mmCIF file of C-alpha atoms in Angstrom:
data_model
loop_
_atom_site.group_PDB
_atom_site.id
_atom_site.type_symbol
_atom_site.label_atom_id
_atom_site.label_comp_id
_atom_site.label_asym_id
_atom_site.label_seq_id
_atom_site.Cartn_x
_atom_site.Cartn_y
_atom_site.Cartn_z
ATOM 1 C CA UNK A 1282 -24.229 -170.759 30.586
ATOM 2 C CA UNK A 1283 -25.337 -168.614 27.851
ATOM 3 C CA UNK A 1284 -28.561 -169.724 25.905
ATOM 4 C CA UNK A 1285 -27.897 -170.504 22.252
ATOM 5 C CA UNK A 1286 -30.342 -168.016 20.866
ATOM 6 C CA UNK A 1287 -28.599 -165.194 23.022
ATOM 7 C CA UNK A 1288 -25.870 -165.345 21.011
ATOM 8 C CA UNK A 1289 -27.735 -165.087 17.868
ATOM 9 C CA UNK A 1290 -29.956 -162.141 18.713
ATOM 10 C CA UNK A 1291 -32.714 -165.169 18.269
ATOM 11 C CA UNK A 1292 -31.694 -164.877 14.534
ATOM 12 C CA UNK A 1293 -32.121 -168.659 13.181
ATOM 13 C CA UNK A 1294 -30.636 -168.125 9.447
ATOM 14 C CA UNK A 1295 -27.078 -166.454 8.550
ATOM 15 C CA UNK A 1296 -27.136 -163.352 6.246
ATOM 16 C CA UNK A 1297 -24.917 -165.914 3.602
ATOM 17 C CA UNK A 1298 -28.095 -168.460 3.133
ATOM 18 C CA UNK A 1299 -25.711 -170.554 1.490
ATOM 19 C CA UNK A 1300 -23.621 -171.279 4.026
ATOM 20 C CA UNK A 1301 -22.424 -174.746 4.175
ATOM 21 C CA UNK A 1302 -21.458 -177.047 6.810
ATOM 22 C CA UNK A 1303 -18.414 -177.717 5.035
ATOM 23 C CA UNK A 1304 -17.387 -174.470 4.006
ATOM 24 C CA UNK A 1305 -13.991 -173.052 5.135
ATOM 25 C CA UNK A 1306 -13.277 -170.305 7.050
ATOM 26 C CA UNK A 1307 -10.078 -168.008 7.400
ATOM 27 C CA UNK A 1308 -9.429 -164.869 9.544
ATOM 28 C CA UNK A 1309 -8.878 -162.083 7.936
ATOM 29 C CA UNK A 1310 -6.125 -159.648 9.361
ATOM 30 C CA UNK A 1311 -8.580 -157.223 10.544
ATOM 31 C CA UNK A 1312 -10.116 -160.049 12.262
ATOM 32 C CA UNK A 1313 -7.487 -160.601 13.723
ATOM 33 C CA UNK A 1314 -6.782 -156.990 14.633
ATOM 34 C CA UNK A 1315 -10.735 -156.653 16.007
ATOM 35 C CA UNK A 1316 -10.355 -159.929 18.389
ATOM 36 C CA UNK A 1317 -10.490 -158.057 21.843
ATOM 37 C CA UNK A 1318 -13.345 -156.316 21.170
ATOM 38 C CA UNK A 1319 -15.726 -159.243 19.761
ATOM 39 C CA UNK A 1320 -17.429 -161.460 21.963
ATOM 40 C CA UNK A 1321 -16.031 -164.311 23.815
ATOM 41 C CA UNK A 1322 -17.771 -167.121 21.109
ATOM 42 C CA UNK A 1323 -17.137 -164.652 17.732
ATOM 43 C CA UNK A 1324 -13.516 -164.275 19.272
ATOM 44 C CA UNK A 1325 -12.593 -167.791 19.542
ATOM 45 C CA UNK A 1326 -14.125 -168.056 16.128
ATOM 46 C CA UNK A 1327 -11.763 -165.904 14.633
ATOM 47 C CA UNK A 1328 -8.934 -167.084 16.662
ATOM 48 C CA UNK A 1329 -9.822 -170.714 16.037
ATOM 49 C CA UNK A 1330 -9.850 -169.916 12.086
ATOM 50 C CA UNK A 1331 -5.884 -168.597 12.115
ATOM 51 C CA UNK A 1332 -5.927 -171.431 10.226
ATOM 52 C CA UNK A 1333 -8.897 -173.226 7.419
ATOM 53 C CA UNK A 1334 -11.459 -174.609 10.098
ATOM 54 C CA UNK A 1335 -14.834 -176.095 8.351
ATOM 55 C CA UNK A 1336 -18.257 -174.352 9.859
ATOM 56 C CA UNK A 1337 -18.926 -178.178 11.476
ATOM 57 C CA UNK A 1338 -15.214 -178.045 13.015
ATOM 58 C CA UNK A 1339 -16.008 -174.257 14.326
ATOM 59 C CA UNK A 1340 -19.465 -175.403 16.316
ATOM 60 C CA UNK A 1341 -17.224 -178.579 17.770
ATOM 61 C CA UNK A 1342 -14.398 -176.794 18.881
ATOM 62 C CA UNK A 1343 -16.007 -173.649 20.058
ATOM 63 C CA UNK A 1344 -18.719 -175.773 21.951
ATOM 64 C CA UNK A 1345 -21.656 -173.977 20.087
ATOM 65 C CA UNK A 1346 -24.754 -175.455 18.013
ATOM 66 C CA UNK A 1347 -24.095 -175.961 14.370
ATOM 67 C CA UNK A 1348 -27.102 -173.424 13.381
ATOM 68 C CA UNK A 1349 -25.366 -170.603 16.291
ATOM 69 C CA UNK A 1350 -21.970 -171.486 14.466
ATOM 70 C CA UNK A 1351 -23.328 -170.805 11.062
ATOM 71 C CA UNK A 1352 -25.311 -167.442 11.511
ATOM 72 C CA UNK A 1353 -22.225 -166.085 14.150
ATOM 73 C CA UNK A 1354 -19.439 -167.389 11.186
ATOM 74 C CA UNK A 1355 -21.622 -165.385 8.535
ATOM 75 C CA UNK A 1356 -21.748 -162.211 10.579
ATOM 76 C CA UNK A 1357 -18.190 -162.275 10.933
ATOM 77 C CA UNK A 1358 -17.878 -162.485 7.671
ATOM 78 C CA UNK A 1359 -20.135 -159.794 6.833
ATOM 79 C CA UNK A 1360 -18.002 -157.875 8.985
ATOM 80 C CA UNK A 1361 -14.848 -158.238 6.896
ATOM 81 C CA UNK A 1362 -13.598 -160.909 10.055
ATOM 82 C CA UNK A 1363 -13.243 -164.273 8.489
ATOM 83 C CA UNK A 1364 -13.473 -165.123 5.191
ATOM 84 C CA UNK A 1365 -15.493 -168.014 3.572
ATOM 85 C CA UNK A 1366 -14.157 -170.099 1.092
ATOM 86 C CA UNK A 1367 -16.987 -171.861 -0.429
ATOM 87 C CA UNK A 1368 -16.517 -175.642 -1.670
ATOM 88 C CA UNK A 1369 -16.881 -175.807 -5.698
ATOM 89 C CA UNK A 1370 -20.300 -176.242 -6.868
ATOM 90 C CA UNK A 1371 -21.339 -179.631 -8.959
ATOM 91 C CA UNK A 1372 -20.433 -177.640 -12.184
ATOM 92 C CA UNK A 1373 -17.234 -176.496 -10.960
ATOM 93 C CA UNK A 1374 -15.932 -180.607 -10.041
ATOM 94 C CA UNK A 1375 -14.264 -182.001 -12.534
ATOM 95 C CA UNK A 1376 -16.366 -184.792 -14.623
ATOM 96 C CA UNK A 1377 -16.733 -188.359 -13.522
ATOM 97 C CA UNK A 1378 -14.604 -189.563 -16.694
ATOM 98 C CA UNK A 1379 -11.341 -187.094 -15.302
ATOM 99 C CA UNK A 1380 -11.188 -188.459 -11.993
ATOM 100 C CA UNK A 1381 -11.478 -192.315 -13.275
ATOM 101 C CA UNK A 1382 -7.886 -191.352 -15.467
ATOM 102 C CA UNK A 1383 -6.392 -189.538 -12.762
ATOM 103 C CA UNK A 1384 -7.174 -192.761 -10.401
ATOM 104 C CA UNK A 1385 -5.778 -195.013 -13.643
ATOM 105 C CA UNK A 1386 -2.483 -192.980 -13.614
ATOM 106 C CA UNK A 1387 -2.014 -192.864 -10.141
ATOM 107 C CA UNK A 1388 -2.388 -196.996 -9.571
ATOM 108 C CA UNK A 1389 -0.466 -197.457 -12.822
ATOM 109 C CA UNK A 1390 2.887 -195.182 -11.469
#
């Protein structure tokens, strides 16, 4: 068994510091095209994320700790291997008073 930190470099943060547990994460098609000569974890990443995989469903499936998962998914990305698709911010959600007439129209139809 490899040691987390091995597979980190002993790096602790990603390069994206806003990284999110929730975040989603494609491969990109030179990802794809790159797999045999990643390692064995950033491989099954980028495997794993043929299709939308969250950073928390990337540490579960791969087996890995959710801080290894992070800093590995955001070097991949740096790399041009996945790409992160960020969850809207609190501006970017529609308001309160939206959702509450979307939820109206949809119990009313």
């Amino acid at each position: 068994m490899v040691r987390p930190y091995i597979l980190t470099g002993g790096r602790t943060e990603p390069s994206h510091r806003e990284l999110a547990l929730e975040t989603l994460v494609s491969a990109t098609t030179s990802g794809i095209e790159a797999i045999r000569m990643l390692e064995h974890e950033e491989a099954a990443i980028v495997r794993l994320c043929e299709t939308y995989q969250s950073v928390a469903e990337i540490a579960a499936h791969v087996g890995i700790p959710l801080g290894v998962a992070r800093v590995l998914v955001s070097d991949l990305a740096s790399a041009g291997h996945v790409r992160l698709h960020r969850p809207p911010t609190t501006s970017e959600r529609p308001d309160g008073q939206l959702l509450r007439r979307v939820l109206h129209g949809l119990r009313s139809a």
